[in-house]
């Protein structure tokens, strides 16, 4: 195996509290516990020598491939050897009804008898200090201080084989044959034994949970063909990124996977961005899942009741923690020597005005009047009032540039959206609001945007006022209803993005072509490419949209997973993985494209606002 496999070679498992990345050679390389924003137990993804890992694979040469059990997040790695074929099933039972926090691994022969080896080398707390691995009754106990006291944090490995411990590593070698599977359980702060009957029951319940949750189709479905399978997988990925208790949603389950290998564009995405989560619940609603929208909106409203809009951060921990101070882990070498490795995110201190528009859009498209009390409306009204006060201020924008605040066109558009949807919520849901004042501010924003945001010489909406740079967020202008799709300025902007931000006419779109205050290059942004799909499809340019959609989907991993970016030269995935934004884009792009191919031209409201009782979106088959 190469020192750092490409991201396409990793699968994702999780329990709605945390996630693990497993490569296609049976190695868990990333696992924070007990929560996704916690410190890691395994982090060889970020330091192949010292980060820690848990590997199960044949002792003889093998070919391997990964797949998921259909419509689940149970990962299957199949090894073919000269002696036979063996499968490893990896999963984490969903944390409900007292189920423990644990990783389960089932090793079973498909054909023949295969000798395997296990190497268990945990390195707790991002491998910052010494990890103690001790053989005890029924398994292996792992701590970071070696005290053995009852109140210390620990993880515990049990399994159906004998372990040998050498310093801070446990090993085992054994053979599996037909009808004799071997189970392993890694539990957090529990001494769970790997009893086959209990493990099989956990597997059955986990498969059943995902089958019950996954998008299901009746006789006809909006999604078809490859788009159907990728949309289903995207929904399952997005669900894994939600927190079962709080309703918060992380942007990605990883930190510091580089946008530019060997460079410094490495960020920690294991937190709840108000913007990203708003996009995510819209995508899940488009798949027929509205419970997640309800849970997230409850999380946000609880937060907004406690804090004035002026105090709201762009991102929080999944338990509402505002302290996400950015630090570097200088002892880790980084994925493919990309440093620094970061934990925390300094973007928490930025002003990002667009988040209010994305939030109000999500509320309008996914919620119902009965979901909100007058107290909740007070919080929403306070947000709209705040936007009216600050819309003409510069900010860091959706891309969180670190080169100083600007008057970003997208931020102004989303301020317009926040007020527009606030007005529509007040009107349609019969809440009290200063309608005349809001309408006046909304019209003022619109007028300024049309005057300063569109450049006739450039032939496009620009990234910011007084700039000649382009930004792919301009593709959202018609989608959010600021201008109609047949407006000449909209079509000019789509053409300009294709001409100046698209790489090699293959549909891969860069975020922008201006500077952002950071050294190094980055890849093309997956969600921007799917924004192009949506804009083309809803403009009636369906053949172009189909070509772009298929081109982008060709870059997904064999498991259907997408990172934040794609290297336009190599086609490799870049950045944190898998990325919520990318899978949101895929779901919405597939939906808009499918509807456009059937001759429909939906307004976003008509496809976004579905309740669970309505079921998933249905449509005639192609």
mmCIF file of N, CA, C and O in Angstrom, residues 292-357:
data_model
loop_
_atom_site.group_PDB
_atom_site.id
_atom_site.type_symbol
_atom_site.label_atom_id
_atom_site.label_comp_id
_atom_site.label_asym_id
_atom_site.label_seq_id
_atom_site.Cartn_x
_atom_site.Cartn_y
_atom_site.Cartn_z
ATOM 1 N N UNK A 292 -34.643 15.656 9.927
ATOM 2 C CA UNK A 292 -33.342 16.282 10.150
ATOM 3 C C UNK A 292 -33.452 17.796 10.092
ATOM 4 O O UNK A 292 -32.776 18.520 10.834
ATOM 5 N N UNK A 293 -34.312 18.305 9.201
ATOM 6 C CA UNK A 293 -34.526 19.746 9.136
ATOM 7 C C UNK A 293 -35.143 20.250 10.436
ATOM 8 O O UNK A 293 -34.723 21.273 10.989
ATOM 9 N N UNK A 294 -36.135 19.537 10.937
ATOM 10 C CA UNK A 294 -36.773 19.931 12.193
ATOM 11 C C UNK A 294 -35.758 19.955 13.334
ATOM 12 O O UNK A 294 -35.724 20.895 14.143
ATOM 13 N N UNK A 295 -34.902 18.910 13.394
ATOM 14 C CA UNK A 295 -33.922 18.819 14.484
ATOM 15 C C UNK A 295 -32.901 19.943 14.390
ATOM 16 O O UNK A 295 -32.533 20.565 15.407
ATOM 17 N N UNK A 296 -32.444 20.236 13.172
ATOM 18 C CA UNK A 296 -31.450 21.298 13.031
ATOM 19 C C UNK A 296 -32.047 22.667 13.348
ATOM 20 O O UNK A 296 -31.417 23.495 14.024
ATOM 21 N N UNK A 297 -33.257 22.918 12.875
ATOM 22 C CA UNK A 297 -33.876 24.206 13.152
ATOM 23 C C UNK A 297 -34.125 24.381 14.649
ATOM 24 O O UNK A 297 -33.998 25.489 15.184
ATOM 25 N N UNK A 298 -34.470 23.283 15.335
ATOM 26 C CA UNK A 298 -34.591 23.355 16.794
ATOM 27 C C UNK A 298 -33.256 23.746 17.423
ATOM 28 O O UNK A 298 -33.192 24.575 18.341
ATOM 29 N N UNK A 299 -32.172 23.123 16.930
ATOM 30 C CA UNK A 299 -30.835 23.436 17.444
ATOM 31 C C UNK A 299 -30.524 24.916 17.235
ATOM 32 O O UNK A 299 -30.056 25.610 18.149
ATOM 33 N N UNK A 300 -30.790 25.407 16.020
ATOM 34 C CA UNK A 300 -30.462 26.798 15.742
ATOM 35 C C UNK A 300 -31.341 27.752 16.541
ATOM 36 O O UNK A 300 -30.858 28.768 17.057
ATOM 37 N N UNK A 301 -32.630 27.466 16.638
ATOM 38 C CA UNK A 301 -33.511 28.374 17.370
ATOM 39 C C UNK A 301 -33.141 28.433 18.848
ATOM 40 O O UNK A 301 -33.202 29.498 19.466
ATOM 41 N N UNK A 302 -32.757 27.291 19.413
ATOM 42 C CA UNK A 302 -32.286 27.311 20.803
ATOM 43 C C UNK A 302 -31.065 28.216 20.944
ATOM 44 O O UNK A 302 -30.926 28.959 21.925
ATOM 45 N N UNK A 303 -30.186 28.150 19.947
ATOM 46 C CA UNK A 303 -29.000 29.001 19.957
ATOM 47 C C UNK A 303 -29.380 30.467 19.813
ATOM 48 O O UNK A 303 -28.869 31.336 20.533
ATOM 49 N N UNK A 304 -30.293 30.767 18.894
ATOM 50 C CA UNK A 304 -30.645 32.161 18.622
ATOM 51 C C UNK A 304 -31.470 32.772 19.753
ATOM 52 O O UNK A 304 -31.466 33.991 19.928
ATOM 53 N N UNK A 305 -32.176 31.920 20.520
ATOM 54 C CA UNK A 305 -32.865 32.445 21.693
ATOM 55 C C UNK A 305 -31.858 32.910 22.746
ATOM 56 O O UNK A 305 -32.132 33.841 23.517
ATOM 57 N N UNK A 306 -30.696 32.236 22.765
ATOM 58 C CA UNK A 306 -29.695 32.535 23.795
ATOM 59 C C UNK A 306 -28.758 33.659 23.398
ATOM 60 O O UNK A 306 -28.147 34.294 24.265
ATOM 61 N N UNK A 307 -28.615 33.915 22.101
ATOM 62 C CA UNK A 307 -27.650 34.900 21.642
ATOM 63 C C UNK A 307 -28.309 35.884 20.683
ATOM 64 O O UNK A 307 -29.115 35.498 19.824
ATOM 65 N N UNK A 308 -27.929 37.146 20.801
ATOM 66 C CA UNK A 308 -28.391 38.170 19.872
ATOM 67 C C UNK A 308 -27.738 37.927 18.512
ATOM 68 O O UNK A 308 -26.610 37.412 18.440
ATOM 69 N N UNK A 309 -28.412 38.286 17.412
ATOM 70 C CA UNK A 309 -27.816 38.067 16.087
ATOM 71 C C UNK A 309 -26.415 38.633 15.937
ATOM 72 O O UNK A 309 -25.592 38.084 15.189
ATOM 73 N N UNK A 310 -26.117 39.722 16.637
ATOM 74 C CA UNK A 310 -24.765 40.285 16.550
ATOM 75 C C UNK A 310 -23.717 39.366 17.155
ATOM 76 O O UNK A 310 -22.526 39.516 16.863
ATOM 77 N N UNK A 311 -24.145 38.432 17.987
ATOM 78 C CA UNK A 311 -23.205 37.515 18.650
ATOM 79 C C UNK A 311 -23.096 36.166 17.939
ATOM 80 O O UNK A 311 -22.234 35.360 18.301
ATOM 81 N N UNK A 312 -23.935 35.908 16.972
ATOM 82 C CA UNK A 312 -23.918 34.606 16.313
ATOM 83 C C UNK A 312 -22.629 34.422 15.517
ATOM 84 O O UNK A 312 -22.194 35.310 14.780
ATOM 85 N N UNK A 313 -22.023 33.252 15.678
ATOM 86 C CA UNK A 313 -20.827 32.897 14.928
ATOM 87 C C UNK A 313 -21.230 32.159 13.651
ATOM 88 O O UNK A 313 -22.299 31.560 13.584
ATOM 89 N N UNK A 314 -20.356 32.133 12.649
ATOM 90 C CA UNK A 314 -20.651 31.336 11.449
ATOM 91 C C UNK A 314 -20.662 29.838 11.723
ATOM 92 O O UNK A 314 -21.298 29.077 10.999
ATOM 93 N N UNK A 315 -19.947 29.401 12.773
ATOM 94 C CA UNK A 315 -19.860 27.977 13.062
ATOM 95 C C UNK A 315 -19.741 27.741 14.558
ATOM 96 O O UNK A 315 -19.284 28.608 15.309
ATOM 97 N N UNK A 316 -20.158 26.543 14.951
ATOM 98 C CA UNK A 316 -20.134 26.107 16.351
ATOM 99 C C UNK A 316 -19.754 24.632 16.399
ATOM 100 O O UNK A 316 -19.843 23.912 15.392
ATOM 101 N N UNK A 317 -19.370 24.177 17.586
ATOM 102 C CA UNK A 317 -19.242 22.747 17.796
ATOM 103 C C UNK A 317 -20.603 22.084 17.703
ATOM 104 O O UNK A 317 -21.646 22.741 17.805
ATOM 105 N N UNK A 318 -20.619 20.788 17.535
ATOM 106 C CA UNK A 318 -21.888 20.081 17.344
ATOM 107 C C UNK A 318 -22.736 20.053 18.608
ATOM 108 O O UNK A 318 -23.910 19.696 18.556
ATOM 109 N N UNK A 319 -22.145 20.439 19.728
ATOM 110 C CA UNK A 319 -22.905 20.571 20.969
ATOM 111 C C UNK A 319 -23.104 22.047 21.327
ATOM 112 O O UNK A 319 -23.438 22.369 22.465
ATOM 113 N N UNK A 320 -22.889 22.938 20.346
ATOM 114 C CA UNK A 320 -23.092 24.355 20.565
ATOM 115 C C UNK A 320 -21.905 25.093 21.132
ATOM 116 O O UNK A 320 -22.014 26.270 21.479
ATOM 117 N N UNK A 321 -20.767 24.425 21.229
ATOM 118 C CA UNK A 321 -19.574 25.058 21.806
ATOM 119 C C UNK A 321 -19.084 26.188 20.899
ATOM 120 O O UNK A 321 -18.770 25.950 19.730
ATOM 121 N N UNK A 322 -18.992 27.418 21.410
ATOM 122 C CA UNK A 322 -18.503 28.519 20.577
ATOM 123 C C UNK A 322 -16.987 28.624 20.522
ATOM 124 O O UNK A 322 -16.442 29.318 19.661
ATOM 125 N N UNK A 323 -16.283 27.958 21.452
ATOM 126 C CA UNK A 323 -14.827 28.077 21.534
ATOM 127 C C UNK A 323 -14.173 27.061 20.605
ATOM 128 O O UNK A 323 -13.939 25.909 20.978
ATOM 129 N N UNK A 324 -13.890 27.502 19.399
ATOM 130 C CA UNK A 324 -13.247 26.636 18.402
ATOM 131 C C UNK A 324 -11.881 27.215 18.032
ATOM 132 O O UNK A 324 -11.493 27.250 16.863
ATOM 133 N N UNK A 325 -11.164 27.652 19.042
ATOM 134 C CA UNK A 325 -9.864 28.282 18.829
ATOM 135 C C UNK A 325 -8.984 27.401 17.943
ATOM 136 O O UNK A 325 -8.816 26.201 18.193
ATOM 137 N N UNK A 326 -8.430 27.987 16.913
ATOM 138 C CA UNK A 326 -7.622 27.230 15.952
ATOM 139 C C UNK A 326 -6.205 27.027 16.485
ATOM 140 O O UNK A 326 -5.537 27.972 16.902
ATOM 141 N N UNK A 327 -5.788 25.760 16.486
ATOM 142 C CA UNK A 327 -4.443 25.399 16.938
ATOM 143 C C UNK A 327 -3.804 24.503 15.888
ATOM 144 O O UNK A 327 -4.499 23.889 15.077
ATOM 145 N N UNK A 328 -2.496 24.399 15.926
ATOM 146 C CA UNK A 328 -1.791 23.503 15.004
ATOM 147 C C UNK A 328 -1.163 22.354 15.777
ATOM 148 O O UNK A 328 -0.712 22.524 16.917
ATOM 149 N N UNK A 329 -1.173 21.185 15.173
ATOM 150 C CA UNK A 329 -0.558 19.990 15.751
ATOM 151 C C UNK A 329 0.752 19.753 15.007
ATOM 152 O O UNK A 329 0.828 18.997 14.036
ATOM 153 N N UNK A 330 1.785 20.410 15.469
ATOM 154 C CA UNK A 330 3.038 20.434 14.725
ATOM 155 C C UNK A 330 3.786 19.108 14.767
ATOM 156 O O UNK A 330 4.729 18.906 13.979
ATOM 157 N N UNK A 331 3.374 18.201 15.669
ATOM 158 C CA UNK A 331 4.053 16.905 15.729
ATOM 159 C C UNK A 331 3.548 15.956 14.641
ATOM 160 O O UNK A 331 4.161 14.906 14.416
ATOM 161 N N UNK A 332 2.440 16.272 13.981
ATOM 162 C CA UNK A 332 1.916 15.428 12.905
ATOM 163 C C UNK A 332 2.443 15.919 11.562
ATOM 164 O O UNK A 332 2.443 17.127 11.283
ATOM 165 N N UNK A 333 2.846 14.997 10.715
ATOM 166 C CA UNK A 333 3.469 15.363 9.442
ATOM 167 C C UNK A 333 2.464 15.774 8.384
ATOM 168 O O UNK A 333 2.834 16.385 7.371
ATOM 169 N N UNK A 334 1.181 15.427 8.590
ATOM 170 C CA UNK A 334 0.145 15.819 7.644
ATOM 171 C C UNK A 334 -0.016 14.825 6.508
ATOM 172 O O UNK A 334 0.925 14.116 6.126
ATOM 173 N N UNK A 335 -1.228 14.772 5.963
ATOM 174 C CA UNK A 335 -1.501 13.921 4.795
ATOM 175 C C UNK A 335 -0.613 14.366 3.640
ATOM 176 O O UNK A 335 -0.634 15.513 3.224
ATOM 177 N N UNK A 336 0.222 13.434 3.166
ATOM 178 C CA UNK A 336 1.172 13.718 2.088
ATOM 179 C C UNK A 336 1.997 14.969 2.387
ATOM 180 O O UNK A 336 2.232 15.826 1.532
ATOM 181 N N UNK A 337 2.434 15.044 3.663
ATOM 182 C CA UNK A 337 3.325 16.118 4.120
ATOM 183 C C UNK A 337 2.714 17.499 3.946
ATOM 184 O O UNK A 337 3.422 18.479 3.650
ATOM 185 N N UNK A 338 1.413 17.587 4.167
ATOM 186 C CA UNK A 338 0.712 18.870 4.079
ATOM 187 C C UNK A 338 0.529 19.420 5.487
ATOM 188 O O UNK A 338 -0.238 18.876 6.278
ATOM 189 N N UNK A 339 1.246 20.472 5.787
ATOM 190 C CA UNK A 339 1.178 21.078 7.114
ATOM 191 C C UNK A 339 0.818 22.551 6.976
ATOM 192 O O UNK A 339 1.030 23.153 5.914
ATOM 193 N N UNK A 340 0.257 23.134 8.056
ATOM 194 C CA UNK A 340 0.054 22.508 9.365
ATOM 195 C C UNK A 340 -1.217 21.663 9.416
ATOM 196 O O UNK A 340 -2.132 21.855 8.623
ATOM 197 N N UNK A 341 -1.232 20.726 10.378
ATOM 198 C CA UNK A 341 -2.459 20.032 10.740
ATOM 199 C C UNK A 341 -3.165 20.913 11.769
ATOM 200 O O UNK A 341 -2.579 21.289 12.777
ATOM 201 N N UNK A 342 -4.413 21.235 11.497
ATOM 202 C CA UNK A 342 -5.151 22.166 12.354
ATOM 203 C C UNK A 342 -6.298 21.484 13.081
ATOM 204 O O UNK A 342 -6.945 20.579 12.542
ATOM 205 N N UNK A 343 -6.562 21.929 14.297
ATOM 206 C CA UNK A 343 -7.793 21.605 15.007
ATOM 207 C C UNK A 343 -8.393 22.930 15.466
ATOM 208 O O UNK A 343 -7.671 23.855 15.855
ATOM 209 N N UNK A 344 -9.722 23.015 15.415
ATOM 210 C CA UNK A 344 -10.370 24.305 15.612
ATOM 211 C C UNK A 344 -10.395 25.056 14.292
ATOM 212 O O UNK A 344 -9.784 24.644 13.298
ATOM 213 N N UNK A 345 -11.111 26.187 14.272
ATOM 214 C CA UNK A 345 -11.197 26.932 13.017
ATOM 215 C C UNK A 345 -11.385 28.421 13.315
ATOM 216 O O UNK A 345 -12.382 28.822 13.930
ATOM 217 N N UNK A 346 -10.428 29.214 12.852
ATOM 218 C CA UNK A 346 -10.449 30.651 13.132
ATOM 219 C C UNK A 346 -11.570 31.376 12.414
ATOM 220 O O UNK A 346 -11.857 32.539 12.744
ATOM 221 N N UNK A 347 -12.226 30.713 11.465
ATOM 222 C CA UNK A 347 -13.349 31.353 10.776
ATOM 223 C C UNK A 347 -14.504 31.650 11.726
ATOM 224 O O UNK A 347 -15.406 32.414 11.382
ATOM 225 N N UNK A 348 -14.465 31.077 12.912
ATOM 226 C CA UNK A 348 -15.519 31.343 13.899
ATOM 227 C C UNK A 348 -15.608 32.825 14.244
ATOM 228 O O UNK A 348 -16.663 33.311 14.672
ATOM 229 N N UNK A 349 -14.513 33.543 14.077
ATOM 230 C CA UNK A 349 -14.474 34.955 14.450
ATOM 231 C C UNK A 349 -14.789 35.883 13.279
ATOM 232 O O UNK A 349 -14.793 37.103 13.439
ATOM 233 N N UNK A 350 -15.050 35.303 12.106
ATOM 234 C CA UNK A 350 -15.310 36.128 10.935
ATOM 235 C C UNK A 350 -16.758 36.614 10.906
ATOM 236 O O UNK A 350 -17.655 36.001 11.491
ATOM 237 N N UNK A 351 -16.970 37.693 10.182
ATOM 238 C CA UNK A 351 -18.332 38.126 9.849
ATOM 239 C C UNK A 351 -18.658 37.559 8.466
ATOM 240 O O UNK A 351 -17.976 37.855 7.489
ATOM 241 N N UNK A 352 -19.688 36.741 8.404
ATOM 242 C CA UNK A 352 -20.129 36.125 7.151
ATOM 243 C C UNK A 352 -21.634 36.384 7.011
ATOM 244 O O UNK A 352 -22.468 35.637 7.517
ATOM 245 N N UNK A 353 -21.975 37.438 6.319
ATOM 246 C CA UNK A 353 -23.355 37.888 6.267
ATOM 247 C C UNK A 353 -24.253 36.971 5.453
ATOM 248 O O UNK A 353 -25.476 36.984 5.643
ATOM 249 N N UNK A 354 -23.690 36.179 4.568
ATOM 250 C CA UNK A 354 -24.529 35.314 3.732
ATOM 251 C C UNK A 354 -25.255 34.242 4.533
ATOM 252 O O UNK A 354 -26.292 33.731 4.102
ATOM 253 N N UNK A 355 -24.736 33.890 5.731
ATOM 254 C CA UNK A 355 -25.323 32.767 6.470
ATOM 255 C C UNK A 355 -26.784 33.021 6.819
ATOM 256 O O UNK A 355 -27.586 32.080 6.876
ATOM 257 N N UNK A 356 -27.154 34.285 7.016
ATOM 258 C CA UNK A 356 -28.538 34.576 7.401
ATOM 259 C C UNK A 356 -29.499 34.282 6.245
ATOM 260 O O UNK A 356 -30.612 33.809 6.462
ATOM 261 N N UNK A 357 -29.054 34.566 5.034
ATOM 262 C CA UNK A 357 -29.899 34.265 3.880
ATOM 263 C C UNK A 357 -30.083 32.782 3.683
ATOM 264 O O UNK A 357 -31.204 32.305 3.407
#
